[in-house]
Short mmCIF file of N, CA and C in Angstrom, two decimals:
data_model
loop_
_atom_site.label_atom_id
_atom_site.label_comp_id
_atom_site.label_asym_id
_atom_site.label_seq_id
_atom_site.Cartn_x
_atom_site.Cartn_y
_atom_site.Cartn_z
N THR A 1 -31.82 -58.90 60.00
CA THR A 1 -31.06 -59.57 59.19
C THR A 1 -30.88 -58.53 58.86
N GLN A 2 -32.06 -58.78 57.40
CA GLN A 2 -32.38 -57.70 56.26
C GLN A 2 -31.42 -56.24 56.36
N ILE A 3 -31.66 -55.40 57.42
CA ILE A 3 -30.78 -54.65 57.73
C ILE A 3 -29.67 -54.26 57.75
N ASN A 4 -29.73 -55.74 58.06
CA ASN A 4 -27.26 -55.76 58.63
C ASN A 4 -26.80 -55.74 57.27
N GLU A 5 -27.85 -56.09 56.73
CA GLU A 5 -27.63 -56.41 55.05
C GLU A 5 -27.77 -55.91 53.71
N LEU A 6 -28.48 -55.52 54.52
CA LEU A 6 -28.52 -53.87 53.67
C LEU A 6 -27.66 -52.60 53.91
N SER A 7 -27.78 -52.81 55.05
CA SER A 7 -26.01 -51.79 55.65
C SER A 7 -25.47 -51.78 55.71
N GLU A 8 -24.51 -53.51 55.47
CA GLU A 8 -23.14 -53.65 54.98
C GLU A 8 -23.68 -54.07 53.38
N ARG A 9 -24.86 -53.55 52.35
CA ARG A 9 -24.23 -53.33 51.02
C ARG A 9 -24.41 -51.29 50.88
N LEU A 10 -24.83 -50.79 51.62
CA LEU A 10 -24.12 -49.34 51.12
C LEU A 10 -23.31 -49.74 51.46
N ASP A 11 -22.62 -49.96 53.10
CA ASP A 11 -21.09 -49.43 53.65
C ASP A 11 -20.41 -49.71 52.54
N ASN A 12 -20.47 -51.32 51.12
CA ASN A 12 -19.61 -51.59 50.41
C ASN A 12 -19.77 -50.77 49.28
N ALA A 13 -21.24 -49.98 49.13
CA ALA A 13 -21.48 -48.92 48.18
C ALA A 13 -20.85 -47.62 48.54
N ILE A 14 -21.03 -47.26 49.64
CA ILE A 14 -19.74 -46.80 49.67
C ILE A 14 -18.50 -46.46 49.77
N GLU A 15 -18.02 -48.13 49.78
CA GLU A 15 -16.05 -48.02 49.53
C GLU A 15 -16.10 -47.37 48.75
N ILE A 16 -16.90 -48.76 47.39
CA ILE A 16 -16.55 -49.01 45.89
C ILE A 16 -16.42 -46.71 45.50
N SER A 17 -17.21 -46.54 46.35
CA SER A 17 -18.38 -44.69 45.25
C SER A 17 -16.77 -44.04 46.21
N ASN A 18 -16.42 -44.55 47.21
CA ASN A 18 -14.74 -43.88 47.68
C ASN A 18 -14.23 -43.90 46.94
N GLN A 19 -13.74 -45.63 46.68
CA GLN A 19 -13.15 -45.62 45.63
C GLN A 19 -12.99 -45.12 44.60
N GLY A 20 -13.49 -44.77 43.67
CA GLY A 20 -13.58 -44.22 42.56
C GLY A 20 -13.67 -42.53 42.68
N ALA A 21 -14.38 -42.38 43.75
CA ALA A 21 -13.54 -41.22 44.48
C ALA A 21 -12.83 -40.50 44.18
N ASN A 22 -11.52 -41.53 45.07
CA ASN A 22 -10.71 -41.23 44.96
C ASN A 22 -9.90 -41.36 43.66
N SER A 23 -10.11 -42.28 43.39
CA SER A 23 -8.77 -42.60 41.42
C SER A 23 -9.55 -41.50 41.11
N MET A 24 -10.72 -40.65 40.96
CA MET A 24 -11.10 -39.56 40.48
C MET A 24 -10.21 -38.38 40.81
N LYS A 25 -10.26 -38.67 41.47
CA LYS A 25 -9.67 -37.44 42.24
C LYS A 25 -7.55 -37.56 42.06
N GLN A 26 -7.49 -38.65 41.60
CA GLN A 26 -6.21 -38.23 41.49
C GLN A 26 -6.45 -38.53 40.43
N ALA A 27 -6.80 -38.45 39.39
CA ALA A 27 -6.23 -38.70 37.92
C ALA A 27 -7.08 -36.73 37.86
N LEU A 28 -7.48 -36.81 38.35
CA LEU A 28 -8.17 -35.59 37.86
C LEU A 28 -6.81 -33.97 38.66
N MET A 29 -5.79 -34.92 39.72
CA MET A 29 -4.40 -34.06 40.67
C MET A 29 -3.62 -34.11 38.90
N ILE A 30 -3.65 -35.44 38.13
CA ILE A 30 -2.93 -34.90 37.96
C ILE A 30 -2.80 -34.89 35.92
N GLY A 31 -4.08 -35.02 36.08
CA GLY A 31 -4.81 -33.88 34.51
C GLY A 31 -4.82 -33.15 34.42
N ILE A 32 -5.55 -32.12 35.32
CA ILE A 32 -5.09 -30.51 35.76
C ILE A 32 -3.96 -29.69 35.15
N PRO A 33 -3.01 -30.85 36.17
CA PRO A 33 -1.64 -30.40 35.23
C PRO A 33 -1.33 -29.91 33.89
N VAL A 34 -1.64 -31.19 33.65
CA VAL A 34 -1.48 -31.69 33.11
C VAL A 34 -2.37 -30.50 31.09
N ALA A 35 -3.85 -31.04 31.84
CA ALA A 35 -4.09 -30.14 30.66
C ALA A 35 -3.63 -28.40 30.44
N LEU A 36 -3.48 -28.18 31.74
CA LEU A 36 -2.98 -27.02 32.25
C LEU A 36 -1.93 -26.43 31.64
N VAL A 37 -0.68 -27.70 30.74
CA VAL A 37 0.27 -27.36 30.44
C VAL A 37 0.64 -27.26 28.58
N VAL A 38 -1.20 -28.54 28.58
CA VAL A 38 -1.24 -28.00 26.61
C VAL A 38 -2.26 -26.91 26.92
N ALA A 39 -2.55 -26.31 27.31
CA ALA A 39 -3.20 -25.27 27.66
C ALA A 39 -2.37 -24.30 26.87
N VAL A 40 -1.11 -23.98 28.14
CA VAL A 40 -0.06 -22.80 28.09
C VAL A 40 0.47 -22.75 26.81
N ILE A 41 0.99 -23.97 26.95
CA ILE A 41 1.75 -24.37 24.95
C ILE A 41 0.96 -23.92 23.38
N LEU A 42 -0.92 -24.19 23.70
CA LEU A 42 -1.07 -24.67 23.03
C LEU A 42 -1.57 -23.01 22.27
N SER A 43 -2.07 -22.00 23.55
CA SER A 43 -1.42 -20.74 23.26
C SER A 43 -0.68 -20.04 23.65
N CYS A 44 0.69 -20.32 23.66
CA CYS A 44 1.95 -19.77 23.02
C CYS A 44 1.86 -19.90 21.81
N TRP A 45 1.31 -21.54 20.57
CA TRP A 45 1.40 -21.55 19.93
C TRP A 45 0.78 -20.57 18.95
N ILE A 46 -0.18 -20.85 19.54
CA ILE A 46 -1.95 -19.44 18.58
C ILE A 46 -1.10 -17.95 18.73
N ALA A 47 -0.65 -17.44 19.58
CA ALA A 47 0.05 -16.16 19.92
C ALA A 47 0.64 -16.05 19.08
N ILE A 48 2.02 -17.30 18.72
CA ILE A 48 3.45 -16.64 17.60
C ILE A 48 2.49 -17.26 16.21
N ARG A 49 1.53 -17.58 15.88
CA ARG A 49 1.02 -17.81 14.80
C ARG A 49 0.42 -16.79 14.45
N MET A 50 0.03 -16.04 15.28
CA MET A 50 -0.55 -14.40 15.24
C MET A 50 -0.29 -13.42 15.06
N THR A 51 1.32 -13.53 16.04
CA THR A 51 1.96 -12.39 16.18
C THR A 51 2.84 -12.66 15.14
N LYS A 52 2.49 -13.74 13.59
CA LYS A 52 3.30 -13.80 12.65
C LYS A 52 2.40 -13.33 11.44
N GLY A 53 1.75 -13.78 11.73
CA GLY A 53 0.61 -13.40 10.80
C GLY A 53 0.30 -11.76 11.12
N ILE A 54 0.64 -11.52 11.34
CA ILE A 54 0.44 -10.09 11.88
C ILE A 54 1.01 -8.84 11.69
N LEU A 55 2.30 -9.31 12.25
CA LEU A 55 3.58 -8.64 11.84
C LEU A 55 4.02 -8.83 10.71
N GLY A 56 3.89 -9.98 9.70
CA GLY A 56 4.48 -9.79 8.92
C GLY A 56 3.82 -9.30 8.23
N PRO A 57 3.11 -8.69 7.38
CA PRO A 57 2.17 -7.69 6.28
C PRO A 57 2.49 -6.55 6.66
N ILE A 58 2.49 -6.25 8.26
CA ILE A 58 2.49 -5.24 8.88
C ILE A 58 3.91 -4.21 8.02
N HIS A 59 5.03 -5.63 8.15
CA HIS A 59 5.97 -5.42 7.99
C HIS A 59 6.62 -5.13 6.49
N GLU A 60 6.33 -5.87 5.56
CA GLU A 60 5.66 -5.68 3.95
C GLU A 60 4.95 -3.97 4.20
N ILE A 61 3.54 -4.05 4.83
CA ILE A 61 4.13 -2.92 4.26
C ILE A 61 4.40 -1.10 4.42
N LYS A 62 4.94 -2.22 5.89
CA LYS A 62 6.08 -1.03 6.20
C LYS A 62 7.06 -0.47 5.43
N GLN A 63 7.69 -2.04 4.75
CA GLN A 63 8.79 -1.13 4.40
C GLN A 63 9.24 -1.19 2.64
N ASN A 64 7.26 -0.78 1.81
CA ASN A 64 6.78 -0.23 0.68
C ASN A 64 7.27 0.32 1.03
N ILE A 65 6.15 1.19 2.11
CA ILE A 65 5.76 2.90 3.05
C ILE A 65 7.63 3.32 2.60
N GLY A 66 8.10 2.81 2.71
CA GLY A 66 9.64 3.17 2.85
C GLY A 66 9.71 3.37 1.71
N TYR A 67 9.86 2.56 0.45
CA TYR A 67 10.60 3.27 -0.87
C TYR A 67 9.72 3.73 -1.87
N LEU A 68 8.73 3.93 -1.65
CA LEU A 68 7.72 5.48 -1.73
C LEU A 68 8.17 6.47 -1.56
N GLU A 69 8.74 6.38 0.28
CA GLU A 69 9.04 7.70 1.10
C GLU A 69 10.62 8.49 0.10
N THR A 70 11.49 7.13 -0.44
CA THR A 70 13.17 7.21 -1.07
C THR A 70 12.53 7.09 -2.41
N GLY A 71 11.19 7.60 -3.35
CA GLY A 71 11.52 7.12 -4.81
C GLY A 71 12.36 5.37 -5.67
N ASP A 72 11.70 4.72 -4.38
CA ASP A 72 12.67 3.36 -4.52
C ASP A 72 11.96 2.27 -5.44
N PHE A 73 10.87 3.33 -6.49
CA PHE A 73 10.09 1.92 -7.09
C PHE A 73 10.59 1.03 -7.49
N SER A 74 10.99 0.36 -7.65
CA SER A 74 11.51 -0.44 -8.44
C SER A 74 11.72 -1.46 -7.56
N GLN A 75 11.74 -1.28 -6.25
CA GLN A 75 11.74 -2.69 -4.85
C GLN A 75 10.28 -2.78 -4.66
N LEU A 76 9.11 -1.59 -4.94
CA LEU A 76 7.84 -1.46 -4.55
C LEU A 76 7.05 -2.96 -4.79
N ASN A 77 6.72 -3.59 -3.83
CA ASN A 77 6.75 -5.31 -4.09
C ASN A 77 5.40 -5.38 -3.12
N ILE A 78 4.12 -5.41 -3.07
CA ILE A 78 2.98 -5.50 -2.08
C ILE A 78 1.96 -7.51 -2.42
N SER A 79 3.17 -7.95 -1.87
CA SER A 79 2.47 -9.77 -2.97
C SER A 79 1.61 -10.00 -1.18
N TYR A 80 1.15 -9.59 -0.25
CA TYR A 80 -0.07 -9.75 0.35
C TYR A 80 -0.81 -10.20 -0.13
N HIS A 81 -2.03 -10.68 -0.04
CA HIS A 81 -3.88 -10.88 -0.29
C HIS A 81 -4.43 -11.78 0.73
N ALA A 82 -5.02 -10.87 1.48
CA ALA A 82 -6.13 -11.91 2.58
C ALA A 82 -7.45 -10.92 2.21
N THR A 83 -8.60 -11.28 2.50
CA THR A 83 -9.63 -10.27 2.69
C THR A 83 -10.29 -9.68 4.01
N ASN A 84 -9.08 -10.10 4.84
CA ASN A 84 -9.13 -9.58 5.97
C ASN A 84 -8.89 -7.85 6.12
N GLU A 85 -8.65 -7.23 7.35
CA GLU A 85 -8.77 -5.73 7.93
C GLU A 85 -6.79 -5.31 6.76
N LEU A 86 -6.01 -6.40 6.76
CA LEU A 86 -4.27 -6.51 6.59
C LEU A 86 -4.60 -5.93 5.12
N GLY A 87 -5.66 -7.07 4.43
CA GLY A 87 -5.78 -7.77 3.10
C GLY A 87 -5.66 -6.56 2.77
N GLU A 88 -7.19 -5.28 3.02
CA GLU A 88 -7.86 -3.91 2.89
C GLU A 88 -6.81 -3.39 3.23
N ILE A 89 -5.69 -2.94 4.30
CA ILE A 89 -4.66 -2.47 3.73
C ILE A 89 -3.71 -2.37 2.98
N ALA A 90 -3.02 -3.66 2.65
CA ALA A 90 -2.57 -4.38 1.75
C ALA A 90 -2.80 -3.23 0.08
N ASP A 91 -4.31 -3.80 -0.19
CA ASP A 91 -4.96 -3.51 -0.89
C ASP A 91 -4.55 -1.71 -1.30
N ALA A 92 -4.93 -0.95 -0.25
CA ALA A 92 -5.27 -0.75 -0.66
C ALA A 92 -4.03 0.68 -0.67
N MET A 93 -2.34 -0.05 -0.56
CA MET A 93 -1.21 0.94 -0.25
C MET A 93 -0.75 0.45 -1.73
N ARG A 94 -0.96 -1.10 -1.92
CA ARG A 94 -0.92 -1.13 -3.90
C ARG A 94 -0.74 -0.22 -4.69
N SER A 95 -3.10 0.11 -4.36
CA SER A 95 -3.47 1.04 -5.04
C SER A 95 -2.78 2.55 -5.19
N MET A 96 -2.27 2.45 -3.90
CA MET A 96 -1.90 4.28 -4.51
C MET A 96 -0.80 3.85 -4.60
N ALA A 97 0.16 3.15 -4.51
CA ALA A 97 1.67 3.26 -5.07
C ALA A 97 1.62 3.41 -6.51
N GLU A 98 0.19 2.15 -6.99
CA GLU A 98 -0.20 2.21 -8.56
C GLU A 98 0.22 3.23 -8.88
N LYS A 99 -1.13 3.97 -8.08
CA LYS A 99 -1.45 5.60 -8.74
C LYS A 99 -0.10 6.47 -8.88
N ILE A 100 0.38 6.70 -7.15
CA ILE A 100 1.79 7.59 -7.25
C ILE A 100 2.85 7.18 -8.45
N VAL A 101 3.13 6.04 -9.32
CA VAL A 101 4.66 5.35 -9.76
C VAL A 101 3.70 5.67 -11.39
N PHE A 102 2.31 5.95 -11.33
CA PHE A 102 1.67 5.98 -12.97
C PHE A 102 1.61 7.61 -12.80
N ILE A 103 0.97 8.60 -11.80
CA ILE A 103 1.46 9.63 -11.94
C ILE A 103 3.18 9.99 -12.46
N ILE A 104 3.99 10.50 -11.84
CA ILE A 104 5.01 9.60 -11.86
C ILE A 104 5.58 9.86 -13.14
N GLU A 105 5.51 8.50 -13.59
CA GLU A 105 6.05 8.49 -15.10
C GLU A 105 5.77 9.03 -16.67
N ASP A 106 3.62 9.59 -15.68
CA ASP A 106 2.63 10.56 -16.30
C ASP A 106 3.56 11.88 -16.96
N LEU A 107 3.88 12.27 -15.85
CA LEU A 107 4.46 13.67 -15.22
C LEU A 107 6.20 13.75 -16.14
N GLY A 108 6.76 12.60 -16.16
CA GLY A 108 8.32 12.87 -16.55
C GLY A 108 7.95 12.79 -17.76
N PHE A 109 6.75 12.39 -18.51
CA PHE A 109 6.92 11.74 -20.54
C PHE A 109 6.59 13.84 -20.56
N ALA A 110 5.21 13.87 -20.36
CA ALA A 110 4.43 15.02 -20.42
C ALA A 110 6.43 15.99 -20.22
N LEU A 111 7.20 16.36 -19.20
CA LEU A 111 8.14 17.48 -18.61
C LEU A 111 8.94 16.39 -20.11
N ASN A 112 9.98 15.28 -20.10
CA ASN A 112 10.63 15.41 -21.00
C ASN A 112 10.76 15.15 -22.99
N ALA A 113 8.84 15.09 -22.97
CA ALA A 113 8.79 16.59 -24.40
C ALA A 113 8.18 17.62 -24.21
N MET A 114 8.33 18.45 -23.58
CA MET A 114 8.32 19.77 -23.68
C MET A 114 10.06 19.89 -23.61
N ALA A 115 10.71 19.37 -23.11
CA ALA A 115 11.91 19.35 -22.62
C ALA A 115 12.58 19.04 -24.49
N ASN A 116 11.70 18.85 -25.04
CA ASN A 116 12.54 18.25 -26.02
C ASN A 116 11.43 19.25 -27.48
N GLY A 117 10.66 20.19 -26.80
CA GLY A 117 9.94 21.18 -27.21
C GLY A 117 8.26 20.82 -28.11
N ASP A 118 7.90 20.00 -27.53
CA ASP A 118 7.33 18.72 -27.96
C ASP A 118 5.67 19.95 -26.85
N PHE A 119 5.14 20.41 -27.16
CA PHE A 119 4.72 21.00 -26.16
C PHE A 119 2.23 21.12 -25.84
N THR A 120 2.71 19.85 -26.69
CA THR A 120 1.58 19.21 -26.48
C THR A 120 0.55 18.24 -26.73
N GLN A 121 1.56 17.60 -25.92
CA GLN A 121 1.14 16.48 -24.59
C GLN A 121 0.33 16.85 -23.50
N LYS A 122 -0.17 15.19 -23.94
CA LYS A 122 -1.13 15.29 -22.98
C LYS A 122 -1.91 14.09 -21.71
N SER A 123 -2.32 14.05 -20.63
CA SER A 123 -1.67 12.67 -19.62
C SER A 123 -1.74 11.76 -20.89
N LYS A 124 -1.63 10.63 -20.20
CA LYS A 124 -2.62 9.05 -21.24
C LYS A 124 -3.60 8.51 -20.27
N ASN A 125 -3.75 8.82 -19.25
CA ASN A 125 -4.91 9.17 -18.82
C ASN A 125 -5.21 10.03 -17.92
N SER A 126 -6.02 11.02 -18.01
CA SER A 126 -5.82 11.92 -16.67
C SER A 126 -7.12 11.64 -16.20
N GLY A 127 -7.37 10.80 -16.42
CA GLY A 127 -9.09 9.88 -14.82
C GLY A 127 -7.84 9.97 -13.82
N ALA A 128 -6.89 9.59 -13.94
CA ALA A 128 -5.64 8.87 -13.09
C ALA A 128 -5.74 10.22 -11.95
N TYR A 129 -5.90 11.62 -12.07
CA TYR A 129 -5.73 12.43 -11.53
C TYR A 129 -7.09 13.76 -11.49
N VAL A 130 -6.65 13.01 -9.85
CA VAL A 130 -8.42 13.15 -8.93
C VAL A 130 -8.30 13.80 -7.67
N GLY A 131 -9.00 15.03 -7.07
CA GLY A 131 -8.44 15.27 -5.70
C GLY A 131 -6.97 16.07 -6.11
N GLU A 132 -6.14 15.46 -5.31
CA GLU A 132 -5.02 17.18 -4.62
C GLU A 132 -4.19 16.71 -5.65
N TYR A 133 -3.64 15.53 -6.80
CA TYR A 133 -3.35 14.83 -7.72
C TYR A 133 -3.92 16.44 -8.68
N GLN A 134 -5.25 16.62 -9.20
CA GLN A 134 -5.68 16.84 -9.72
C GLN A 134 -5.22 18.57 -10.30
N LYS A 135 -4.44 18.84 -8.62
CA LYS A 135 -4.01 20.51 -8.98
C LYS A 135 -2.29 20.05 -9.85
N LEU A 136 -1.51 18.78 -9.72
CA LEU A 136 -0.18 18.84 -10.47
C LEU A 136 -0.51 19.11 -12.04
N MET A 137 -1.42 18.05 -12.45
CA MET A 137 -2.05 18.77 -14.19
C MET A 137 -2.14 19.66 -15.00
N GLN A 138 -3.17 20.25 -13.51
CA GLN A 138 -3.83 21.83 -13.29
C GLN A 138 -2.83 22.92 -13.69
N CYS A 139 -1.24 22.15 -13.59
CA CYS A 139 -0.58 23.19 -13.80
C CYS A 139 0.65 22.94 -14.51
N LEU A 140 0.49 21.99 -15.09
CA LEU A 140 1.59 20.98 -16.02
C LEU A 140 0.46 21.30 -17.19
N TYR A 141 -0.17 21.62 -17.02
CA TYR A 141 -1.14 21.98 -19.27
C TYR A 141 -0.67 23.90 -18.56
N ARG A 142 -0.89 24.66 -17.16
CA ARG A 142 -0.58 26.07 -16.91
C ARG A 142 0.87 26.51 -18.63
N LEU A 143 1.30 25.56 -17.60
CA LEU A 143 3.15 25.84 -18.11
C LEU A 143 3.11 25.18 -19.42
N MET A 144 2.65 24.63 -19.29
CA MET A 144 2.83 23.95 -21.26
C MET A 144 2.32 25.31 -22.04
N THR A 145 1.30 25.69 -22.06
CA THR A 145 0.11 26.61 -22.30
C THR A 145 1.17 27.84 -22.53
N GLY A 146 1.52 28.13 -21.25
CA GLY A 146 2.29 30.05 -20.65
C GLY A 146 3.65 29.96 -21.78
N LEU A 147 4.06 28.47 -21.83
CA LEU A 147 5.49 28.24 -22.97
C LEU A 147 5.12 28.95 -23.95
N ARG A 148 3.61 27.82 -24.63
CA ARG A 148 4.19 28.21 -25.97
C ARG A 148 3.44 29.27 -26.08
N THR A 149 2.51 29.43 -25.48
CA THR A 149 3.09 30.84 -25.97
C THR A 149 3.51 32.11 -25.69
N VAL A 150 4.62 31.42 -24.98
CA VAL A 150 5.87 32.56 -24.95
C VAL A 150 6.42 32.31 -25.85
N ILE A 151 6.97 31.13 -26.09
CA ILE A 151 7.78 30.33 -28.06
C ILE A 151 6.45 31.43 -29.16
N GLN A 152 5.65 30.85 -28.71
CA GLN A 152 5.37 31.83 -30.24
C GLN A 152 5.14 33.40 -30.20
N GLN A 153 5.36 33.70 -29.21
CA GLN A 153 5.78 35.40 -28.93
C GLN A 153 7.33 35.97 -29.39
N ILE A 154 7.66 34.41 -29.47
CA ILE A 154 8.87 34.89 -29.70
C ILE A 154 9.20 35.13 -30.93
N ASP A 155 8.80 33.53 -31.57
CA ASP A 155 8.53 32.65 -32.58
C ASP A 155 8.41 34.67 -32.69
N LEU A 156 6.95 34.99 -33.19
CA LEU A 156 6.67 36.42 -34.11
C LEU A 156 7.62 37.83 -33.90
N ALA A 157 8.41 37.21 -32.97
CA ALA A 157 8.83 38.86 -32.13
C ALA A 157 9.87 38.99 -33.90
N ALA A 158 10.55 37.31 -33.65
CA ALA A 158 11.63 36.85 -34.59
C ALA A 158 11.53 37.47 -35.73
N THR A 159 10.62 36.85 -35.99
CA THR A 159 9.59 37.13 -37.38
C THR A 159 9.88 38.77 -37.86
N GLN A 160 9.14 39.30 -36.92
CA GLN A 160 9.06 40.80 -36.99
C GLN A 160 10.66 41.33 -37.02
N VAL A 161 10.90 40.57 -36.41
CA VAL A 161 13.10 40.99 -36.65
C VAL A 161 13.36 40.69 -37.64
N SER A 162 13.44 39.65 -38.08
CA SER A 162 14.07 39.51 -39.69
C SER A 162 12.95 39.47 -40.17
N THR A 163 12.14 40.15 -40.38
CA THR A 163 11.41 41.72 -41.81
C THR A 163 11.57 42.36 -41.76
N GLU A 164 12.25 42.70 -40.77
CA GLU A 164 12.69 44.76 -40.48
C GLU A 164 13.93 44.23 -41.28
N SER A 165 14.55 43.61 -40.44
CA SER A 165 15.56 43.81 -41.02
C SER A 165 17.02 43.40 -42.30
N GLU A 166 15.35 42.39 -42.99
CA GLU A 166 15.89 42.89 -44.66
C GLU A 166 15.39 43.82 -44.92
N GLN A 167 14.34 44.34 -44.77
CA GLN A 167 13.59 45.71 -44.99
C GLN A 167 14.73 46.78 -44.66
N VAL A 168 16.04 46.82 -43.50
CA VAL A 168 17.08 47.45 -43.01
C VAL A 168 17.75 47.29 -44.59
N SER A 169 17.88 46.12 -45.11
CA SER A 169 19.15 45.59 -45.48
C SER A 169 19.02 46.24 -46.69
N ALA A 170 17.39 45.51 -47.29
CA ALA A 170 17.14 46.17 -48.53
C ALA A 170 17.58 47.59 -49.26
N GLY A 171 16.67 48.33 -48.03
CA GLY A 171 17.18 49.88 -47.75
C GLY A 171 18.98 50.63 -48.17
N ALA A 172 19.64 49.83 -47.20
CA ALA A 172 20.67 49.97 -47.15
C ALA A 172 21.58 49.44 -48.52
N GLN A 173 20.95 48.55 -48.98
CA GLN A 173 21.08 47.86 -50.12
C GLN A 173 21.02 48.68 -51.36
N ALA A 174 19.79 49.53 -51.40
CA ALA A 174 19.06 50.50 -52.20
C ALA A 174 20.51 52.31 -51.99
N LEU A 175 20.10 52.74 -50.65
CA LEU A 175 20.69 53.64 -50.28
C LEU A 175 22.05 53.19 -50.41
N SER A 176 23.30 52.43 -50.85
CA SER A 176 24.42 52.06 -50.93
C SER A 176 25.11 52.10 -52.47
N GLN A 177 23.95 51.71 -53.08
CA GLN A 177 23.61 51.60 -55.42
C GLN A 177 23.40 52.84 -55.61
N GLY A 178 22.59 53.83 -54.37
CA GLY A 178 22.65 55.23 -55.03
C GLY A 178 23.59 56.67 -54.86
N THR A 179 24.08 55.32 -53.06
CA THR A 179 25.54 56.43 -53.28
C THR A 179 26.46 55.62 -54.09
#
């Protein structure tokens, strides 16, 4: 009797266990596809956010490189700031653009002064001319020195011609009076 009761209890426990397993199986049959759909949607959303987060700054940097290439410095504006690699690229691009704009303005100022006859102008910040940029400053200073020397030689020659022409004029006048 006890064995039969125990057997019936085991059968009932197995039946309950089977029912639980079946209900769990049904829940998994519904839950797994739902979880997969949610995972796919979430993955797509993350991919779109990451793509926008990467392509936006890259597009901005590319656009500003185009402005540098065409010399349209009024359009330069790199607004992206971050502590990641793209932020470092944006910072480097901003620094490079500022240096190029400064050097062009500085050289323009010196050349304009030379065009107005002032060969004494120096760079506002010669420390900005590093690396290959230093060659530009050296060429400008050599040009200034060379032109200053040529103008001094022309001035000296003009002074000599003026002095000698005054002497010739005085001699001609004396000859004229003597005649």
